XYZ file of C-alpha atoms in Angstrom:
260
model
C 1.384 -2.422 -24.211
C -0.184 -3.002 -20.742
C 2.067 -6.032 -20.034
C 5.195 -4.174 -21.075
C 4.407 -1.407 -19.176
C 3.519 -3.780 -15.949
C 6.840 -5.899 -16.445
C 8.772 -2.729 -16.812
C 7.051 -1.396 -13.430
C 8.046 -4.648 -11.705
C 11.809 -3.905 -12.902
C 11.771 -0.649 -11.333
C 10.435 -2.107 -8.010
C 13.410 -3.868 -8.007
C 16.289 -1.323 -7.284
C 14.056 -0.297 -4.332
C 15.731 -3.715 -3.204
C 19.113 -2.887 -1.133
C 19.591 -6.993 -1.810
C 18.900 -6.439 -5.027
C 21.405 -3.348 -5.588
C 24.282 -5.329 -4.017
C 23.564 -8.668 -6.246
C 23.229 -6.428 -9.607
C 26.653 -4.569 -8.554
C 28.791 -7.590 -7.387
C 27.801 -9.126 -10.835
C 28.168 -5.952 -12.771
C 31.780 -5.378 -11.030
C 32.335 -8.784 -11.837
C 32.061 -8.845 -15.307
C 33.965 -5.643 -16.075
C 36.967 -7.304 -13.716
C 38.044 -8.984 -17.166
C 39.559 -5.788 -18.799
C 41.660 -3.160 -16.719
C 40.117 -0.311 -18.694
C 37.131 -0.367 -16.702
C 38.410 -0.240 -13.301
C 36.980 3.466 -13.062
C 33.831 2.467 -14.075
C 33.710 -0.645 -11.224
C 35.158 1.572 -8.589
C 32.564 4.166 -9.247
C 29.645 1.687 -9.385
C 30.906 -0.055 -6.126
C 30.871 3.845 -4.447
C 27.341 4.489 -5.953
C 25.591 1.459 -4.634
C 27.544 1.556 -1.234
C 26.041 5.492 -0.671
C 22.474 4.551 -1.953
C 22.557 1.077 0.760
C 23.699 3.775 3.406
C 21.015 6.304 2.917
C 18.012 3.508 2.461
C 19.829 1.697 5.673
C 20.181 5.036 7.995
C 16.275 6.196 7.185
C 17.319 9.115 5.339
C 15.509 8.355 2.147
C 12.639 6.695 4.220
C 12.399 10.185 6.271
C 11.731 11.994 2.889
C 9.632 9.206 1.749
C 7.859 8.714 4.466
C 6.389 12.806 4.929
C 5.593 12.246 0.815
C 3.093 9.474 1.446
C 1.990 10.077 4.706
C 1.855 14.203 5.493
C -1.313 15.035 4.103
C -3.597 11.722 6.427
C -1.871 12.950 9.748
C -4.502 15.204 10.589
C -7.969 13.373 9.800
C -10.476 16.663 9.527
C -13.338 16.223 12.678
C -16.124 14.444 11.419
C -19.876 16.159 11.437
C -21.461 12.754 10.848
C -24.632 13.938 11.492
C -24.605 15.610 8.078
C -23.539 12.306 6.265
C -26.240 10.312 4.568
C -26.140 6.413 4.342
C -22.232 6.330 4.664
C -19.917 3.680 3.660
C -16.841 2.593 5.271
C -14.308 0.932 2.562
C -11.585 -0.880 3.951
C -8.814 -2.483 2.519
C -7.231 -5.807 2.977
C -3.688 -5.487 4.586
C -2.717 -9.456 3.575
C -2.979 -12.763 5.328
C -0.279 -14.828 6.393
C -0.588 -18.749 6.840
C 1.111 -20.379 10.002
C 0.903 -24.136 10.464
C -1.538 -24.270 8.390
C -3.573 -21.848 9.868
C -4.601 -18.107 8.135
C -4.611 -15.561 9.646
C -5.205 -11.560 9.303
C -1.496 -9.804 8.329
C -1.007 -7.520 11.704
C -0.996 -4.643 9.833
C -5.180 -5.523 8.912
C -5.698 -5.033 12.541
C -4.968 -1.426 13.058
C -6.873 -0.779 9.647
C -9.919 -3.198 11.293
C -9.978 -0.777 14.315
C -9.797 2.094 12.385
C -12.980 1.290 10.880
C -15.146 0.487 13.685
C -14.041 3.147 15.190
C -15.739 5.249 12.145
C -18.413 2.815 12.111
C -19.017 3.137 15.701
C -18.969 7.331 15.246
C -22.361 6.694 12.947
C -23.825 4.095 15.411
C -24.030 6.687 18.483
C -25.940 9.244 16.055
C -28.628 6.627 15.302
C -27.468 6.639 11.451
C -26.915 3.237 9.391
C -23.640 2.640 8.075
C -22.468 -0.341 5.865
C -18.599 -1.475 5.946
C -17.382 -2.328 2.569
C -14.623 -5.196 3.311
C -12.334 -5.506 0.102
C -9.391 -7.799 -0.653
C -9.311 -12.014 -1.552
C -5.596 -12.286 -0.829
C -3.752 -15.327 -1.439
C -4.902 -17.908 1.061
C -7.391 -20.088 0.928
C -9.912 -17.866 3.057
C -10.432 -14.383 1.801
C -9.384 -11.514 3.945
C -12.609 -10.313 3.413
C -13.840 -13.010 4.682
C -11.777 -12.888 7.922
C -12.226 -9.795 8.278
C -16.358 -10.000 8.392
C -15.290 -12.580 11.013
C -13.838 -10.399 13.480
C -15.970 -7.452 12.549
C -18.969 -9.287 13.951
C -17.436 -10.670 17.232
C -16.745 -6.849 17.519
C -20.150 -6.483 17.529
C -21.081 -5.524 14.612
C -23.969 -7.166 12.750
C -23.613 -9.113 9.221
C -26.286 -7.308 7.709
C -24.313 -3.887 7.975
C -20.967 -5.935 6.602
C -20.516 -6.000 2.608
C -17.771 -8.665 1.051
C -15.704 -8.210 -1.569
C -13.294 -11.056 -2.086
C -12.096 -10.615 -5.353
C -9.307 -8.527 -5.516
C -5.659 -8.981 -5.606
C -3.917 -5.879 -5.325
C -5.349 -2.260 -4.683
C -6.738 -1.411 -8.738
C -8.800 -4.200 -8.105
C -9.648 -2.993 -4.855
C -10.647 0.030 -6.319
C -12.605 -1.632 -9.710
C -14.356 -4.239 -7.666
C -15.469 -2.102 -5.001
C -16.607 0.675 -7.464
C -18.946 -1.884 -9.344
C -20.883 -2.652 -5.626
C -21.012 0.802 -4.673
C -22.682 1.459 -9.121
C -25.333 -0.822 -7.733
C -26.111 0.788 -4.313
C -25.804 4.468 -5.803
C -23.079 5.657 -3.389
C -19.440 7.733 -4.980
C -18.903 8.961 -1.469
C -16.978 6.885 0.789
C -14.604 6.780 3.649
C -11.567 5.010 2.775
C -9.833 3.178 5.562
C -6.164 2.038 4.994
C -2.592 2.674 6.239
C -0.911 5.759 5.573
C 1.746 4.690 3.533
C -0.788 2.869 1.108
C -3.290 6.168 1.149
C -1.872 8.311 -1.825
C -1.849 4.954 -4.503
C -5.305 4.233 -3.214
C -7.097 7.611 -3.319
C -5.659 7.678 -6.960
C -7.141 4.493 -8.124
C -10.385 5.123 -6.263
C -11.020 8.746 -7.969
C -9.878 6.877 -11.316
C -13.402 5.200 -11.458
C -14.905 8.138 -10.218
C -15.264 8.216 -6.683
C -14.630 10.613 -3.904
C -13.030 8.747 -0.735
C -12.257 10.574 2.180
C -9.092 8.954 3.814
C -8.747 7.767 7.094
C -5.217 6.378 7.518
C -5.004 3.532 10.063
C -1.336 3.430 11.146
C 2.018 4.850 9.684
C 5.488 3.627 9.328
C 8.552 5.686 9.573
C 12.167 5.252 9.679
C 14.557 6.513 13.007
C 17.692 8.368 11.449
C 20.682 6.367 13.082
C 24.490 6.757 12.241
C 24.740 3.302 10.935
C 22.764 1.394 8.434
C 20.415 -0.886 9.511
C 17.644 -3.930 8.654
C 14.564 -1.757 10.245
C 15.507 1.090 7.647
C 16.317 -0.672 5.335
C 12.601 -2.919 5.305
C 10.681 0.380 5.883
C 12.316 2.427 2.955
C 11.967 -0.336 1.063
C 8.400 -0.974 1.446
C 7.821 3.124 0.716
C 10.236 3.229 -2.554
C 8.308 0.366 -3.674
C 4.872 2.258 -2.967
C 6.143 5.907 -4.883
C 7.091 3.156 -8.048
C 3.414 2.061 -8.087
C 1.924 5.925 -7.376
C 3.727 6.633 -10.426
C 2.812 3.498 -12.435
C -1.277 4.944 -11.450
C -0.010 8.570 -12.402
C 1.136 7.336 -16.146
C -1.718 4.971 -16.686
C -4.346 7.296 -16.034
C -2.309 9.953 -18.286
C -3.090 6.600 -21.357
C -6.213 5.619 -19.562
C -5.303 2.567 -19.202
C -6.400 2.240 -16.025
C -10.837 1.629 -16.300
């Protein structure tokens, strides 16, 4: 059922693709070119596509997209860290990309890296201890936690307050993994450090296994409305679309829980 419902998922993700959309129309339109009858029907597919490709490509969808995911992390409520007791900073992994042969952190890790000292740093001037909770494996041959725990100590911050977590692929096992660590040290409340876009899918999963983060979004993306379609829209939008297909993936597996 799982599997189905994953694969299925992965289909939708798909015509988030503008590539996609134009490859599934041109064969579509080619394959109904054989009878005449249809010529209706391939006109009005050709029309559809072409309108959905201009609103991904001029950032209208990715305006409207963009306020759904991000809105509600703009405004991070003022801290009274005095008041917080042994707090944990959870950050998640933004990828790692590999250039000659050499890994490094995806660019948008750093903002989410600074992000977190910066919380981390908040705790330091009251005097309080504070652990960061690195999470993510990624696909290279070093973990991002890893790398991460790297750079988090030449920013001064000692590897006895730094936790790894380096097994987790995507952001449920982000979630899972990191909820079995924090079982063991007795914590559900956490400060959740990611990118705005990426906030609403990971709160979700987070709360699934019973946890209460309080978000701190990193960075945000947007898209700039522009009378013409165009490749910076177009990647943005995409990358959002994509992100409301997997909040609603966490929305219906919870609904089965199917999700602990």
């Amino acid at each position: 059922m799982k599997f189905l419902l994953d694969l299925l998922f992965r289909v939708f993700q798909l015509f988030t693709e503008p590539y996609f959309l134009v490859f599934l129309a041109v064969v579509i339109i080619a394959l109904l070119r054989r009878k005449n009858k249809y010529k209706k029907l391939r006109i009005g597919i050709f029309v559809s596509v072409v309108v959905l490709i201009i609103f991904i490509g001029n950032g209208f969808l990715g305006k409207l997209t963009s306020g759904y995911l991000q809105k509600s992390y703009l405004h991070t409520p003022e801290m009274k860290v005095a008041t917080v007791q042994n707090p944990i900073i959870v950050v998640l992994g933004g990828g790692v990309v590999d250039i000659d042969n050499t890994e490094k952190l995806h660019t948008m890790s750093y903002s989410r890296m600074v992000a977190a000292y910066q919380l981390y740093h908040e705790f330091q001037k009251n005097n309080q201890s504070c652990k960061i909770l690195i999470s993510g494996k990624g696909r290279g041959h070093i973990s991002e936690a890893e790398l991460f725990s790297e750079n988090f100590k030449q920013m001064g911050v000692p590897d006895s307050d730094l936790i790894k977590e380096d097994q987790s692929m995507n952001t449920y096992q982000n979630a899972k993994f990191s909820n079995e660590i924090l079982k063991k040290m007795g914590v559900s409340n956490l400060y959740l450090v990611t990118s705005g876009f990426h906030m609403k899918r990971s709160v979700a999963l987070f709360r699934t296994f019973g946890l209460k983060p309080i978000p701190q979004a990193s960075d945000f993306i947007d898209t700039e409305i522009t009378w013409f379609p165009n490749s910076y829209n177009a990647a943005f939008t995409f990358v959002m679309l994509k992100e409301v297909v997997g909040i609603w993936q966490v929305q219906l597996y919870n609904s089965l829980g199917m999700n602990k």
